[in-house]
Amino acid sequence: MSYPWLRGDGRLRHLITLDGMPVAMLQRLLNSAQAMLAHAHGGLALRERLSGATLCSLFFEPSTRTRSSFQLAATRLGMDVLNFDVATSSVGKGESDRDTLATLQAMGVDAFAVRHSRDGAVAELAAAATAGTVLINAGDGRNAHPSQGLLDMLTVRQAKGDDFSRLRIVICGDVRHSRVARSDIHALRALGAGEIRVCGPANLLPDADVLAGCRVHDNFDTAIADVDAVIMLRLQRERMHEGLVPSLDGYFRAFGLSPERLRRAAPDAVVLHPGPINRGIEIDPAVADGPQSRILHQVANGVAVRMAVLSELLEQ
Ligand code: NCD
């Protein structure tokens, strides 16, 4: 399958998914983000880079990290930023997503970071956007969250080096509802990760096609043995319409990351979680705040990754 989101000149046209992204593009974005890091949290160095361009954050679902870091990333690059508040907008009067996009485009918005509850919604909007407008998928349903996938890979790479073929990584939790897990799996496959383990209760695992190339475990003690990185996922109770988890205590006992369980991983293993974390449900606070946690590094890397993505999409 060829990756449909590239321009004729090989640059990225929109960031919709990491599924099928050429590994050279993935590496280029990671290298660029690493280089941006020095300027990601302040300073004036890159304020001219994208000045005159406008980013709109268009979030049809709640967000703390992703929305804030897109806004900061754009600001660090000198962009104008429009934070579109869906809750108080005419979306509440029934205006369609496409009409909302067209309206904001007409005001001169160049780039949209879009979060939506429906799988595929951002790709559909990208197809409807005018030439030259770029869309970034900031999470669509369960489908993809590519900038999170990139920042997770950057975080692993900083800790473990760039040879992913040496690494064993486990992704544990509510994989079924997680767009983060899907984007992480896409990226890990592309980067040639040595072993991708996926662990969770059977009713929180996705269909087999999502898990291609992964080893599936239902026992976290086995799954975590000797891994170099543990990626924990939030239990997404807002997406569960059925009682998928009978007891939160039972869930923590079987699939929670406690200090004792973490000792089964490689001694220098790192712990990631995309946030927001449910303390005591999928992760023990002692681990979340402990020395192996990279959770706040992920947040810091998020700004740099989003700067790299905006530059890739918008720089002339
Ligand atoms: C994730 C999301 O919204 O997909 N959060 C994030 O972007 N950091 C994960 C989650 O909500 O559990």
mmCIF file of C-alpha atoms and ligand atoms in Angstrom:
data_model
loop_
_atom_site.group_PDB
_atom_site.id
_atom_site.type_symbol
_atom_site.label_atom_id
_atom_site.label_comp_id
_atom_site.label_asym_id
_atom_site.label_seq_id
_atom_site.Cartn_x
_atom_site.Cartn_y
_atom_site.Cartn_z
ATOM 1 C CA MET A 1 0.000 0.000 0.000
ATOM 2 C CA SER A 2 1.425 3.381 -0.870
ATOM 3 C CA TYR A 3 1.129 6.163 1.669
ATOM 4 C CA PRO A 4 -1.458 8.621 0.320
ATOM 5 C CA TRP A 5 -0.470 11.691 2.318
ATOM 6 C CA LEU A 6 2.686 12.774 0.497
ATOM 7 C CA ARG A 7 2.955 15.607 -2.000
ATOM 8 C CA GLY A 8 4.512 15.227 -5.428
ATOM 9 C CA ASP A 9 7.825 16.542 -4.077
ATOM 10 C CA GLY A 10 7.937 13.893 -1.318
ATOM 11 C CA ARG A 11 7.013 16.297 1.513
ATOM 12 C CA LEU A 12 4.124 15.554 3.840
ATOM 13 C CA ARG A 13 0.786 17.004 2.673
ATOM 14 C CA HIS A 14 -1.287 16.319 5.829
ATOM 15 C CA LEU A 15 -0.477 14.327 8.976
ATOM 16 C CA ILE A 16 -3.331 11.837 9.177
ATOM 17 C CA THR A 17 -1.720 8.543 10.217
ATOM 18 C CA LEU A 18 1.637 6.837 10.747
ATOM 19 C CA ASP A 19 0.205 3.688 9.158
ATOM 20 C CA GLY A 20 2.312 3.110 6.059
ATOM 21 C CA MET A 21 4.388 6.267 6.496
ATOM 22 C CA PRO A 22 7.773 5.721 4.832
ATOM 23 C CA VAL A 23 10.383 5.144 7.515
ATOM 24 C CA ALA A 24 12.551 7.918 6.057
ATOM 25 C CA MET A 25 9.754 10.432 6.705
ATOM 26 C CA LEU A 26 9.273 9.130 10.229
ATOM 27 C CA GLN A 27 13.003 9.452 10.962
ATOM 28 C CA ARG A 28 13.083 12.902 9.416
ATOM 29 C CA LEU A 29 10.276 14.092 11.703
ATOM 30 C CA LEU A 30 11.991 12.568 14.756
ATOM 31 C CA ASN A 31 15.343 14.148 13.872
ATOM 32 C CA SER A 32 13.698 17.486 13.266
ATOM 33 C CA ALA A 33 11.837 17.271 16.603
ATOM 34 C CA GLN A 34 15.070 16.431 18.417
ATOM 35 C CA ALA A 35 16.676 19.502 16.859
ATOM 36 C CA MET A 36 13.664 21.667 17.822
ATOM 37 C CA LEU A 37 13.817 20.568 21.439
ATOM 38 C CA ALA A 38 16.283 23.255 22.427
ATOM 39 C CA HIS A 39 13.771 25.874 21.266
ATOM 40 C CA ALA A 40 10.557 24.136 22.251
ATOM 41 C CA HIS A 41 10.083 25.647 25.679
ATOM 42 C CA GLY A 42 10.809 29.297 25.153
ATOM 43 C CA GLY A 43 13.103 31.713 23.432
ATOM 44 C CA LEU A 44 12.855 33.735 20.280
ATOM 45 C CA ALA A 45 15.118 31.715 17.987
ATOM 46 C CA LEU A 46 12.489 30.264 15.660
ATOM 47 C CA ARG A 47 9.888 33.027 15.842
ATOM 48 C CA GLU A 48 10.337 33.937 12.192
ATOM 49 C CA ARG A 49 10.074 30.425 10.834
ATOM 50 C CA LEU A 50 6.336 30.258 10.185
ATOM 51 C CA SER A 51 5.361 33.851 10.900
ATOM 52 C CA GLY A 52 2.355 34.953 8.881
ATOM 53 C CA ALA A 53 0.792 31.474 8.979
ATOM 54 C CA THR A 54 -2.176 30.602 11.184
ATOM 55 C CA LEU A 55 -2.975 27.436 13.128
ATOM 56 C CA CYS A 56 -6.479 26.662 14.307
ATOM 57 C CA SER A 57 -6.971 24.032 16.971
ATOM 58 C CA LEU A 58 -10.319 22.441 16.250
ATOM 59 C CA PHE A 59 -11.088 19.967 19.023
ATOM 60 C CA PHE A 60 -14.437 18.202 19.014
ATOM 61 C CA GLU A 61 -13.249 16.170 22.056
ATOM 62 C CA PRO A 62 -11.553 17.299 25.290
ATOM 63 C CA SER A 63 -7.781 17.619 25.527
ATOM 64 C CA THR A 64 -5.141 19.035 27.824
ATOM 65 C CA ARG A 65 -1.722 18.032 26.460
ATOM 66 C CA THR A 66 -2.347 17.775 22.748
ATOM 67 C CA ARG A 67 -4.226 21.029 22.301
ATOM 68 C CA SER A 68 -1.891 23.062 24.527
ATOM 69 C CA SER A 69 1.225 21.701 22.885
ATOM 70 C CA PHE A 70 -0.029 22.394 19.360
ATOM 71 C CA GLN A 71 -0.770 25.944 20.417
ATOM 72 C CA LEU A 72 2.623 26.386 22.045
ATOM 73 C CA ALA A 73 4.420 24.747 19.113
ATOM 74 C CA ALA A 74 2.763 27.134 16.679
ATOM 75 C CA THR A 75 3.545 30.127 18.907
ATOM 76 C CA ARG A 76 7.221 29.122 19.178
ATOM 77 C CA LEU A 77 7.358 29.149 15.374
ATOM 78 C CA GLY A 78 5.791 32.599 15.176
ATOM 79 C CA MET A 79 2.356 31.512 13.957
ATOM 80 C CA ASP A 80 -0.951 33.129 14.813
ATOM 81 C CA VAL A 81 -3.076 30.721 16.820
ATOM 82 C CA LEU A 82 -6.834 30.471 16.843
ATOM 83 C CA ASN A 83 -8.272 28.290 19.554
ATOM 84 C CA PHE A 84 -11.689 27.384 18.198
ATOM 85 C CA ASP A 85 -14.066 26.524 21.002
ATOM 86 C CA VAL A 86 -16.412 23.887 19.627
ATOM 87 C CA ALA A 87 -18.555 23.882 22.783
ATOM 88 C CA THR A 88 -19.665 27.507 22.365
ATOM 89 C CA SER A 89 -19.655 27.553 18.538
ATOM 90 C CA SER A 90 -22.360 27.145 15.908
ATOM 91 C CA VAL A 91 -21.592 23.423 15.889
ATOM 92 C CA GLY A 92 -24.191 23.451 18.677
ATOM 93 C CA LYS A 93 -26.705 24.898 16.148
ATOM 94 C CA GLY A 94 -26.060 21.965 13.842
ATOM 95 C CA GLU A 95 -23.345 23.435 11.589
ATOM 96 C CA SER A 96 -21.525 20.547 9.912
ATOM 97 C CA ASP A 97 -17.832 19.803 10.409
ATOM 98 C CA ARG A 98 -17.152 20.622 6.755
ATOM 99 C CA ASP A 99 -18.944 23.969 6.908
ATOM 100 C CA THR A 100 -17.049 24.782 10.089
ATOM 101 C CA LEU A 101 -13.767 23.997 8.325
ATOM 102 C CA ALA A 102 -14.722 26.008 5.217
ATOM 103 C CA THR A 103 -15.692 28.998 7.376
ATOM 104 C CA LEU A 104 -12.376 29.028 9.233
ATOM 105 C CA GLN A 105 -10.436 28.469 5.997
ATOM 106 C CA ALA A 106 -12.132 31.544 4.557
ATOM 107 C CA MET A 107 -10.657 33.542 7.466
ATOM 108 C CA GLY A 108 -7.168 32.573 6.347
ATOM 109 C CA VAL A 109 -6.356 29.584 8.529
ATOM 110 C CA ASP A 110 -3.480 27.592 6.981
ATOM 111 C CA ALA A 111 -3.311 24.612 9.325
ATOM 112 C CA PHE A 112 -5.840 22.803 11.464
ATOM 113 C CA ALA A 113 -5.077 20.447 14.333
ATOM 114 C CA VAL A 114 -8.281 18.427 14.535
ATOM 115 C CA ARG A 115 -9.496 16.030 17.212
ATOM 116 C CA HIS A 116 -12.692 14.140 16.585
ATOM 117 C CA SER A 117 -14.590 11.275 18.196
ATOM 118 C CA ARG A 118 -15.230 9.509 14.872
ATOM 119 C CA ASP A 119 -12.696 7.228 13.170
ATOM 120 C CA GLY A 120 -11.723 8.657 9.788
ATOM 121 C CA ALA A 121 -13.248 12.104 10.393
ATOM 122 C CA VAL A 122 -9.956 13.981 9.973
ATOM 123 C CA ALA A 123 -9.072 12.196 6.720
ATOM 124 C CA GLU A 124 -12.500 13.160 5.375
ATOM 125 C CA LEU A 125 -11.957 16.803 6.291
ATOM 126 C CA ALA A 126 -8.510 16.698 4.677
ATOM 127 C CA ALA A 127 -10.105 15.498 1.454
ATOM 128 C CA ALA A 128 -12.540 18.445 1.619
ATOM 129 C CA ALA A 129 -9.919 21.105 2.456
ATOM 130 C CA THR A 130 -8.820 23.644 -0.132
ATOM 131 C CA ALA A 131 -5.416 23.211 -1.769
ATOM 132 C CA GLY A 132 -2.677 24.498 0.494
ATOM 133 C CA THR A 133 -4.601 24.019 3.741
ATOM 134 C CA VAL A 134 -2.991 21.355 5.927
ATOM 135 C CA LEU A 135 -4.685 19.098 8.436
ATOM 136 C CA ILE A 136 -3.115 17.359 11.396
ATOM 137 C CA ASN A 137 -4.941 14.530 13.046
ATOM 138 C CA ALA A 138 -4.856 15.249 16.770
ATOM 139 C CA GLY A 139 -6.731 12.004 17.456
ATOM 140 C CA ASP A 140 -9.731 10.518 15.611
ATOM 141 C CA GLY A 141 -11.874 8.042 17.562
ATOM 142 C CA ARG A 142 -9.904 4.868 18.104
ATOM 143 C CA ASN A 143 -8.119 5.191 14.800
ATOM 144 C CA ALA A 144 -4.906 7.217 15.013
ATOM 145 C CA HIS A 145 -3.017 9.842 16.990
ATOM 146 C CA PRO A 146 0.105 10.293 14.877
ATOM 147 C CA SER A 147 1.750 13.177 16.736
ATOM 148 C CA GLN A 148 1.456 11.148 19.955
ATOM 149 C CA GLY A 149 3.017 8.166 18.174
ATOM 150 C CA LEU A 150 5.912 10.382 17.104
ATOM 151 C CA LEU A 151 6.483 11.835 20.562
ATOM 152 C CA ASP A 152 6.385 8.368 22.087
ATOM 153 C CA MET A 153 9.045 7.189 19.624
ATOM 154 C CA LEU A 154 11.173 10.268 20.330
ATOM 155 C CA THR A 155 10.916 9.536 24.068
ATOM 156 C CA VAL A 156 11.947 5.895 23.606
ATOM 157 C CA ARG A 157 14.768 6.894 21.265
ATOM 158 C CA GLN A 158 16.177 9.434 23.727
ATOM 159 C CA ALA A 159 16.330 6.733 26.402
ATOM 160 C CA LYS A 160 17.349 3.734 24.321
ATOM 161 C CA GLY A 161 19.087 4.973 21.179
ATOM 162 C CA ASP A 162 17.867 4.805 17.615
ATOM 163 C CA ASP A 163 18.341 1.095 16.921
ATOM 164 C CA PHE A 164 14.809 -0.123 17.593
ATOM 165 C CA SER A 165 15.664 -3.640 16.418
ATOM 166 C CA ARG A 166 17.357 -4.218 19.804
ATOM 167 C CA LEU A 167 14.282 -3.245 21.775
ATOM 168 C CA ARG A 168 11.475 -5.167 23.395
ATOM 169 C CA ILE A 169 8.466 -2.999 24.089
ATOM 170 C CA VAL A 170 5.167 -3.786 25.759
ATOM 171 C CA ILE A 171 1.953 -1.807 25.311
ATOM 172 C CA CYS A 172 -0.515 -2.622 28.088
ATOM 173 C CA GLY A 173 -4.089 -1.757 28.911
ATOM 174 C CA ASP A 174 -7.181 -0.679 27.026
ATOM 175 C CA VAL A 175 -5.727 -1.268 23.570
ATOM 176 C CA ARG A 176 -9.157 -1.685 22.040
ATOM 177 C CA HIS A 177 -10.151 1.957 22.501
ATOM 178 C CA SER A 178 -6.695 3.452 22.047
ATOM 179 C CA ARG A 179 -5.690 5.493 19.024
ATOM 180 C CA VAL A 180 -2.351 5.998 20.794
ATOM 181 C CA ALA A 181 -1.687 2.245 20.796
ATOM 182 C CA ARG A 182 -2.493 2.044 17.088
ATOM 183 C CA SER A 183 -0.154 4.901 16.175
ATOM 184 C CA ASP A 184 2.574 3.486 18.436
ATOM 185 C CA ILE A 185 2.239 0.078 16.776
ATOM 186 C CA HIS A 186 2.404 1.677 13.302
ATOM 187 C CA ALA A 187 5.561 3.553 14.242
ATOM 188 C CA LEU A 188 7.226 0.632 16.040
ATOM 189 C CA ARG A 189 6.635 -1.608 13.037
ATOM 190 C CA ALA A 190 8.075 0.996 10.667
ATOM 191 C CA LEU A 191 11.132 1.484 12.888
ATOM 192 C CA GLY A 192 11.702 -2.273 13.007
ATOM 193 C CA ALA A 193 11.206 -2.775 16.753
ATOM 194 C CA GLY A 194 12.685 -6.102 17.894
ATOM 195 C CA GLU A 195 9.565 -7.226 19.729
ATOM 196 C CA ILE A 196 6.204 -5.503 20.126
ATOM 197 C CA ARG A 197 4.150 -7.091 22.892
ATOM 198 C CA VAL A 198 0.543 -6.122 23.449
ATOM 199 C CA CYS A 199 -1.170 -6.995 26.703
ATOM 200 C CA GLY A 200 -4.658 -6.531 28.103
ATOM 201 C CA PRO A 201 -7.833 -8.372 29.022
ATOM 202 C CA ALA A 202 -9.276 -10.214 26.006
ATOM 203 C CA ASN A 203 -12.290 -7.880 25.805
ATOM 204 C CA LEU A 204 -10.035 -4.804 25.647
ATOM 205 C CA LEU A 205 -7.937 -6.063 22.735
ATOM 206 C CA PRO A 206 -8.660 -4.873 19.192
ATOM 207 C CA ASP A 207 -9.212 -6.935 16.045
ATOM 208 C CA ALA A 208 -6.374 -9.085 14.774
ATOM 209 C CA ASP A 209 -5.469 -6.765 11.856
ATOM 210 C CA VAL A 210 -4.477 -4.036 14.339
ATOM 211 C CA LEU A 211 -2.168 -6.508 16.078
ATOM 212 C CA ALA A 212 -0.241 -7.685 13.018
ATOM 213 C CA GLY A 213 3.426 -8.044 13.929
ATOM 214 C CA CYS A 214 2.677 -7.976 17.693
ATOM 215 C CA ARG A 215 2.835 -10.741 20.291
ATOM 216 C CA VAL A 216 -0.377 -10.788 22.266
ATOM 217 C CA HIS A 217 -0.354 -11.577 25.996
ATOM 218 C CA ASP A 218 -3.102 -11.821 28.588
ATOM 219 C CA ASN A 219 -0.685 -12.066 31.516
ATOM 220 C CA PHE A 220 1.129 -8.819 32.311
ATOM 221 C CA ASP A 221 3.775 -10.534 34.472
ATOM 222 C CA THR A 222 4.868 -12.545 31.448
ATOM 223 C CA ALA A 223 4.442 -9.688 28.990
ATOM 224 C CA ILE A 224 6.612 -7.264 30.947
ATOM 225 C CA ALA A 225 9.546 -9.660 31.453
ATOM 226 C CA ASP A 226 12.828 -8.084 30.302
ATOM 227 C CA VAL A 227 11.254 -5.289 28.244
ATOM 228 C CA ASP A 228 13.122 -2.027 27.574
ATOM 229 C CA ALA A 229 10.014 0.160 27.548
ATOM 230 C CA VAL A 230 6.516 -0.135 28.984
ATOM 231 C CA ILE A 231 3.781 1.935 27.365
ATOM 232 C CA MET A 232 0.743 2.059 29.646
ATOM 233 C CA LEU A 233 -2.675 3.105 28.374
ATOM 234 C CA ARG A 234 -5.567 4.801 30.104
ATOM 235 C CA LEU A 235 -8.715 2.824 30.716
ATOM 236 C CA GLN A 236 -11.043 4.817 28.426
ATOM 237 C CA ARG A 237 -14.232 4.541 30.393
ATOM 238 C CA GLU A 238 -15.928 7.260 28.319
ATOM 239 C CA ARG A 239 -15.738 4.991 25.251
ATOM 240 C CA MET A 240 -17.094 1.907 27.054
ATOM 241 C CA HIS A 241 -20.786 1.445 26.670
ATOM 242 C CA GLU A 242 -20.726 -2.084 28.010
ATOM 243 C CA GLY A 243 -19.402 -3.136 31.419
ATOM 244 C CA LEU A 244 -16.038 -4.244 30.037
ATOM 245 C CA VAL A 245 -14.185 -3.989 33.327
ATOM 246 C CA PRO A 246 -16.026 -5.737 36.183
ATOM 247 C CA SER A 247 -13.843 -4.296 38.957
ATOM 248 C CA LEU A 248 -11.212 -1.564 38.958
ATOM 249 C CA ASP A 249 -9.320 -3.280 41.793
ATOM 250 C CA GLY A 250 -9.250 -6.504 39.821
ATOM 251 C CA TYR A 251 -8.083 -4.595 36.754
ATOM 252 C CA PHE A 252 -5.202 -3.038 38.666
ATOM 253 C CA ARG A 253 -4.179 -6.404 40.117
ATOM 254 C CA ALA A 254 -4.047 -8.026 36.684
ATOM 255 C CA PHE A 255 -2.957 -5.171 34.402
ATOM 256 C CA GLY A 256 -1.812 -2.292 36.589
ATOM 257 C CA LEU A 257 1.825 -1.241 36.671
ATOM 258 C CA SER A 258 3.059 -1.550 40.252
ATOM 259 C CA PRO A 259 6.664 -1.116 41.414
ATOM 260 C CA GLU A 260 6.888 -4.913 42.001
ATOM 261 C CA ARG A 261 5.747 -5.684 38.484
ATOM 262 C CA LEU A 262 8.090 -3.120 36.972
ATOM 263 C CA ARG A 263 11.001 -5.015 38.560
ATOM 264 C CA ARG A 264 10.357 -7.837 36.061
ATOM 265 C CA ALA A 265 11.270 -5.504 33.167
ATOM 266 C CA ALA A 266 14.902 -4.756 32.226
ATOM 267 C CA PRO A 267 16.549 -2.808 35.098
ATOM 268 C CA ASP A 268 16.788 0.399 33.050
ATOM 269 C CA ALA A 269 13.361 0.074 31.428
ATOM 270 C CA VAL A 270 11.444 3.300 30.889
ATOM 271 C CA VAL A 271 7.730 3.838 31.525
ATOM 272 C CA LEU A 272 5.504 5.873 29.219
ATOM 273 C CA HIS A 273 1.845 6.871 29.432
ATOM 274 C CA PRO A 274 0.153 9.336 27.057
ATOM 275 C CA GLY A 275 -1.907 10.867 29.853
ATOM 276 C CA PRO A 276 -4.288 11.603 31.359
ATOM 277 C CA ILE A 277 -3.353 8.954 33.901
ATOM 278 C CA ASN A 278 -5.789 7.179 36.187
ATOM 279 C CA ARG A 279 -3.642 6.856 39.283
ATOM 280 C CA GLY A 280 -4.190 3.537 41.000
ATOM 281 C CA ILE A 281 -6.230 2.121 38.116
ATOM 282 C CA GLU A 282 -3.663 1.407 35.413
ATOM 283 C CA ILE A 283 -0.538 2.767 37.095
ATOM 284 C CA ASP A 284 0.665 3.040 40.679
ATOM 285 C CA PRO A 285 1.513 6.651 41.589
ATOM 286 C CA ALA A 286 4.926 5.428 42.813
ATOM 287 C CA VAL A 287 5.693 4.317 39.242
ATOM 288 C CA ALA A 288 4.111 7.333 37.534
ATOM 289 C CA ASP A 289 6.225 9.679 39.655
ATOM 290 C CA GLY A 290 9.209 7.346 39.975
ATOM 291 C CA PRO A 291 12.691 7.425 38.435
ATOM 292 C CA GLN A 292 11.831 5.217 35.454
ATOM 293 C CA SER A 293 8.827 7.315 34.423
ATOM 294 C CA ARG A 294 9.201 9.333 31.227
ATOM 295 C CA ILE A 295 5.646 10.699 31.352
ATOM 296 C CA LEU A 296 6.644 14.342 31.671
ATOM 297 C CA HIS A 297 9.435 13.886 29.096
ATOM 298 C CA GLN A 298 6.672 12.788 26.729
ATOM 299 C CA VAL A 299 4.809 16.002 27.426
ATOM 300 C CA ALA A 300 7.939 18.075 26.853
ATOM 301 C CA ASN A 301 8.705 16.190 23.644
ATOM 302 C CA GLY A 302 5.154 16.828 22.452
ATOM 303 C CA VAL A 303 5.869 20.502 21.854
ATOM 304 C CA ALA A 304 9.014 19.734 19.840
ATOM 305 C CA VAL A 305 7.289 17.045 17.772
ATOM 306 C CA ARG A 306 4.429 19.393 16.922
ATOM 307 C CA MET A 307 6.923 22.098 15.932
ATOM 308 C CA ALA A 308 8.593 19.573 13.620
ATOM 309 C CA VAL A 309 5.246 18.559 12.116
ATOM 310 C CA LEU A 310 4.133 22.157 11.524
ATOM 311 C CA SER A 311 7.484 22.990 9.899
ATOM 312 C CA GLU A 312 7.336 19.925 7.664
ATOM 313 C CA LEU A 313 3.817 20.769 6.521
ATOM 314 C CA LEU A 314 4.082 24.537 6.155
ATOM 315 C CA GLU A 315 7.665 25.541 5.419
ATOM 316 C CA GLN A 316 8.066 26.626 1.813
HETATM 317 C C1 NCD B 1 -4.744 10.333 24.565
HETATM 318 C C2 NCD B 1 -5.862 10.572 23.589
HETATM 319 O O1 NCD B 1 -6.656 11.498 23.715
HETATM 320 O O2 NCD B 1 -5.907 9.791 22.660
HETATM 321 N N1 NCD B 1 -4.334 11.452 25.258
HETATM 322 C C3 NCD B 1 -3.413 12.275 24.685
HETATM 323 O O3 NCD B 1 -3.592 12.760 23.603
HETATM 324 N N2 NCD B 1 -2.284 12.492 25.363
HETATM 325 C C4 NCD B 1 -4.926 9.152 25.389
HETATM 326 C C5 NCD B 1 -6.125 9.046 26.275
HETATM 327 O O4 NCD B 1 -7.046 9.853 26.237
HETATM 328 O O5 NCD B 1 -6.136 8.101 27.058
#
